[in-house]
Short mmCIF file of C-alpha atoms in Angstrom, two decimals:
data_model
loop_
_atom_site.label_atom_id
_atom_site.label_comp_id
_atom_site.label_asym_id
_atom_site.label_seq_id
_atom_site.Cartn_x
_atom_site.Cartn_y
_atom_site.Cartn_z
CA MET Q 1 129.13 140.50 178.15
CA LYS Q 2 129.24 139.41 181.81
CA LYS Q 3 125.71 140.71 182.42
CA ARG Q 4 124.39 138.81 179.40
CA LEU Q 5 126.14 135.58 180.45
CA PHE Q 6 124.79 135.98 184.00
CA ALA Q 7 121.25 136.52 182.65
CA ILE Q 8 121.50 133.41 180.44
CA LEU Q 9 122.80 131.29 183.33
CA THR Q 10 120.05 132.59 185.62
CA MET Q 11 117.33 131.83 183.06
CA THR Q 12 118.77 128.32 182.50
CA LEU Q 13 118.78 127.63 186.24
CA MET Q 14 115.16 128.83 186.51
CA VAL Q 15 114.10 126.48 183.71
CA ILE Q 16 115.93 123.53 185.27
CA THR Q 17 114.40 124.25 188.70
CA ALA Q 18 110.87 124.63 187.31
CA SER Q 19 111.10 121.44 185.27
CA ALA Q 20 112.30 119.43 188.26
CA GLN Q 21 109.20 120.17 190.33
CA ARG Q 22 106.99 117.16 190.92
CA VAL Q 23 103.60 116.29 192.33
CA SER Q 24 102.16 112.92 193.35
CA ALA Q 25 98.67 111.83 192.30
CA PHE Q 26 96.51 108.78 191.71
CA VAL Q 27 94.83 107.60 188.53
CA THR Q 28 91.20 108.76 188.43
CA ASP Q 29 90.24 107.26 185.06
CA SER Q 30 86.99 105.25 185.23
CA ASP Q 31 87.82 103.12 182.16
CA ALA Q 32 89.30 99.63 182.59
CA PHE Q 33 92.76 100.82 181.50
CA THR Q 34 94.55 104.17 181.31
CA ASN Q 35 96.83 104.77 178.34
CA LEU Q 36 100.38 105.97 178.75
CA ARG Q 37 101.85 107.69 175.70
CA ASP Q 38 105.35 108.34 174.37
CA ALA Q 39 104.68 112.09 174.11
CA PRO Q 40 101.76 114.47 174.62
CA LYS Q 41 99.05 113.21 172.22
CA GLY Q 42 101.56 110.54 171.15
CA LYS Q 43 101.48 106.82 170.50
CA VAL Q 44 100.19 104.51 173.26
CA VAL Q 45 103.20 102.69 174.76
CA GLY Q 46 101.73 101.32 177.98
CA LYS Q 47 98.58 100.84 180.03
CA ILE Q 48 97.66 101.01 183.69
CA ASP Q 49 95.10 98.46 184.89
CA ASN Q 50 92.47 100.44 186.78
CA LYS Q 51 91.08 97.46 188.72
CA LEU Q 52 93.82 98.27 191.22
CA SER Q 53 94.49 101.79 192.49
CA ALA Q 54 97.55 103.27 190.80
CA MET Q 55 99.72 106.12 192.07
CA VAL Q 56 102.01 108.26 189.92
CA VAL Q 57 104.63 110.97 190.34
CA LEU Q 58 104.28 113.71 187.75
CA GLU Q 59 106.62 116.35 186.33
CA ASN Q 60 107.03 118.59 183.28
CA TYR Q 61 103.42 119.59 182.62
CA THR Q 62 102.98 120.46 178.93
CA ASP Q 63 99.72 121.50 177.26
CA GLY Q 64 97.46 119.24 179.35
CA TRP Q 65 99.94 116.36 179.68
CA TRP Q 66 102.19 115.21 182.52
CA LYS Q 67 105.36 113.21 182.13
CA LEU Q 68 105.73 110.38 184.66
CA ALA Q 69 108.77 111.08 186.85
CA GLU Q 70 108.88 107.52 188.19
CA THR Q 71 107.46 104.12 187.34
CA PRO Q 72 103.83 104.10 188.54
CA SER Q 73 102.89 101.76 191.38
CA TYR Q 74 99.74 100.12 192.72
CA ALA Q 75 98.66 101.64 196.05
CA GLU Q 76 97.67 98.37 197.75
CA ASP Q 77 101.10 96.76 197.77
CA ASP Q 78 103.37 99.49 196.35
CA ALA Q 79 104.25 97.12 193.49
CA GLU Q 80 105.61 98.86 190.40
CA ILE Q 81 103.51 98.61 187.27
CA PRO Q 82 105.48 96.72 184.61
CA LEU Q 83 106.05 98.84 181.49
CA GLN Q 84 108.05 98.32 178.33
CA PRO Q 85 111.06 100.65 178.06
CA SER Q 86 110.36 103.97 176.37
CA ALA Q 87 113.14 106.26 175.12
CA THR Q 88 110.89 109.30 175.49
CA GLY Q 89 109.27 108.41 178.82
CA TYR Q 90 105.57 108.02 179.60
CA TRP Q 91 102.93 110.73 179.38
CA ILE Q 92 99.41 110.89 180.84
CA HIS Q 93 96.65 113.46 180.37
CA TYR Q 94 95.92 115.63 183.40
CA SER Q 95 92.25 114.61 183.42
CA MET Q 96 93.25 110.99 184.14
CA VAL Q 97 95.06 111.85 187.41
CA GLY Q 98 94.16 113.68 190.58
CA PHE Q 99 94.26 113.77 194.35
CA GLY Q 100 91.82 114.26 197.15
CA THR Q 101 91.65 117.25 199.43
CA ARG Q 102 92.51 116.90 203.11
CA ASN Q 103 89.68 119.00 204.57
CA TYR Q 104 88.35 115.97 206.44
CA GLY Q 105 86.93 118.11 209.24
CA GLY Q 106 84.90 120.26 206.86
CA GLN Q 107 87.48 123.06 206.71
CA THR Q 108 86.90 125.61 203.99
CA LEU Q 109 89.69 125.46 201.42
CA HIS Q 110 90.43 128.05 198.79
CA LEU Q 111 91.77 127.92 195.28
CA ARG Q 112 93.79 131.06 194.63
CA LYS Q 113 94.64 133.09 191.54
CA SER Q 114 98.38 132.63 192.10
CA PRO Q 115 100.56 130.46 194.37
CA ASP Q 116 100.40 132.77 197.36
CA ASP Q 117 98.17 132.57 200.46
CA LYS Q 118 97.39 136.27 200.08
CA ALA Q 119 96.35 135.98 196.41
CA PRO Q 120 92.69 136.53 195.49
CA ILE Q 121 90.42 133.50 195.97
CA THR Q 122 88.98 131.97 192.78
CA TYR Q 123 86.88 129.26 194.48
CA SER Q 124 86.08 128.09 198.03
CA PHE Q 125 84.73 124.72 199.16
CA SER Q 126 84.27 122.74 202.38
CA LYS Q 127 83.48 119.28 200.95
CA GLU Q 128 86.30 116.90 200.11
CA LEU Q 129 86.99 117.06 196.38
CA THR Q 130 89.09 115.30 193.78
CA LEU Q 131 91.23 117.85 191.97
CA HIS Q 132 93.24 117.46 188.75
CA PRO Q 133 96.75 118.98 188.66
CA ILE Q 134 97.68 121.35 185.85
CA GLY Q 135 100.88 122.88 187.23
CA VAL Q 136 103.23 123.01 190.17
CA GLN Q 137 105.30 125.78 191.69
CA GLY Q 138 107.13 125.32 194.96
CA ASP Q 139 104.68 124.03 197.58
CA TRP Q 140 101.64 124.92 195.46
CA VAL Q 141 99.73 122.96 192.82
CA LYS Q 142 97.56 124.52 190.14
CA VAL Q 143 94.39 122.46 189.79
CA LYS Q 144 91.04 122.13 188.05
CA THR Q 145 87.95 120.78 189.74
CA SER Q 146 86.52 117.54 188.30
CA ASP Q 147 83.62 119.41 186.72
CA GLY Q 148 86.10 121.76 185.00
CA LYS Q 149 84.29 124.85 186.27
CA HIS Q 150 86.99 126.11 188.66
CA SER Q 151 90.75 126.33 188.70
CA GLY Q 152 93.37 127.87 190.93
CA TRP Q 153 96.31 127.17 193.20
CA ILE Q 154 96.21 125.11 196.41
CA GLU Q 155 98.97 124.36 198.91
CA MET Q 156 100.33 120.79 198.77
CA ASP Q 157 99.63 120.39 202.51
CA TRP Q 158 95.91 120.19 201.63
CA ILE Q 159 96.13 117.34 199.11
CA CYS Q 160 96.32 113.55 199.47
CA ALA Q 161 97.78 111.47 196.63
CA ASN Q 162 96.84 108.07 198.06
CA PRO Q 163 93.46 106.75 196.83
CA LEU Q 164 93.12 104.24 199.67
CA THR Q 165 93.79 106.37 202.74
CA ASN Q 166 93.07 109.86 203.99
CA CYS Q 167 96.77 110.79 204.46
CA CYS Q 168 96.40 111.65 208.17
#
């Protein structure tokens, strides 16, 4: 009985820890507005004006959708984007958000098969790229390239979530 209770408590703690992991990004959508939804594939409950650069904090990735962990803000003046209250929060598709890589000096970066610097490399590049987040674990983010051809894990130290600066 004690072993079973311990296993249940351990699993619960692992789920809570995993769900609390966050990653910052900026809105990459080229349309005039980006929809925010009340659930993955849900009803539109808000919009982000893309004339200004918006930044978001993401958590709880689910089937291609991120839940916003905080109210999004515009990068130029850090002003929060006004949204109507939503009982279920706000969701955005992963393809609408991203971040730049910090290989400003032409360093070769690697996407890896798992979140470990010794894991096999799935893709290497030396040009700055915009990547789209599809998961987070510790100090690693699972990403897809903008063309959708490559995916893998990259350390958070190599990403920049501000669309207006190079994060140096």
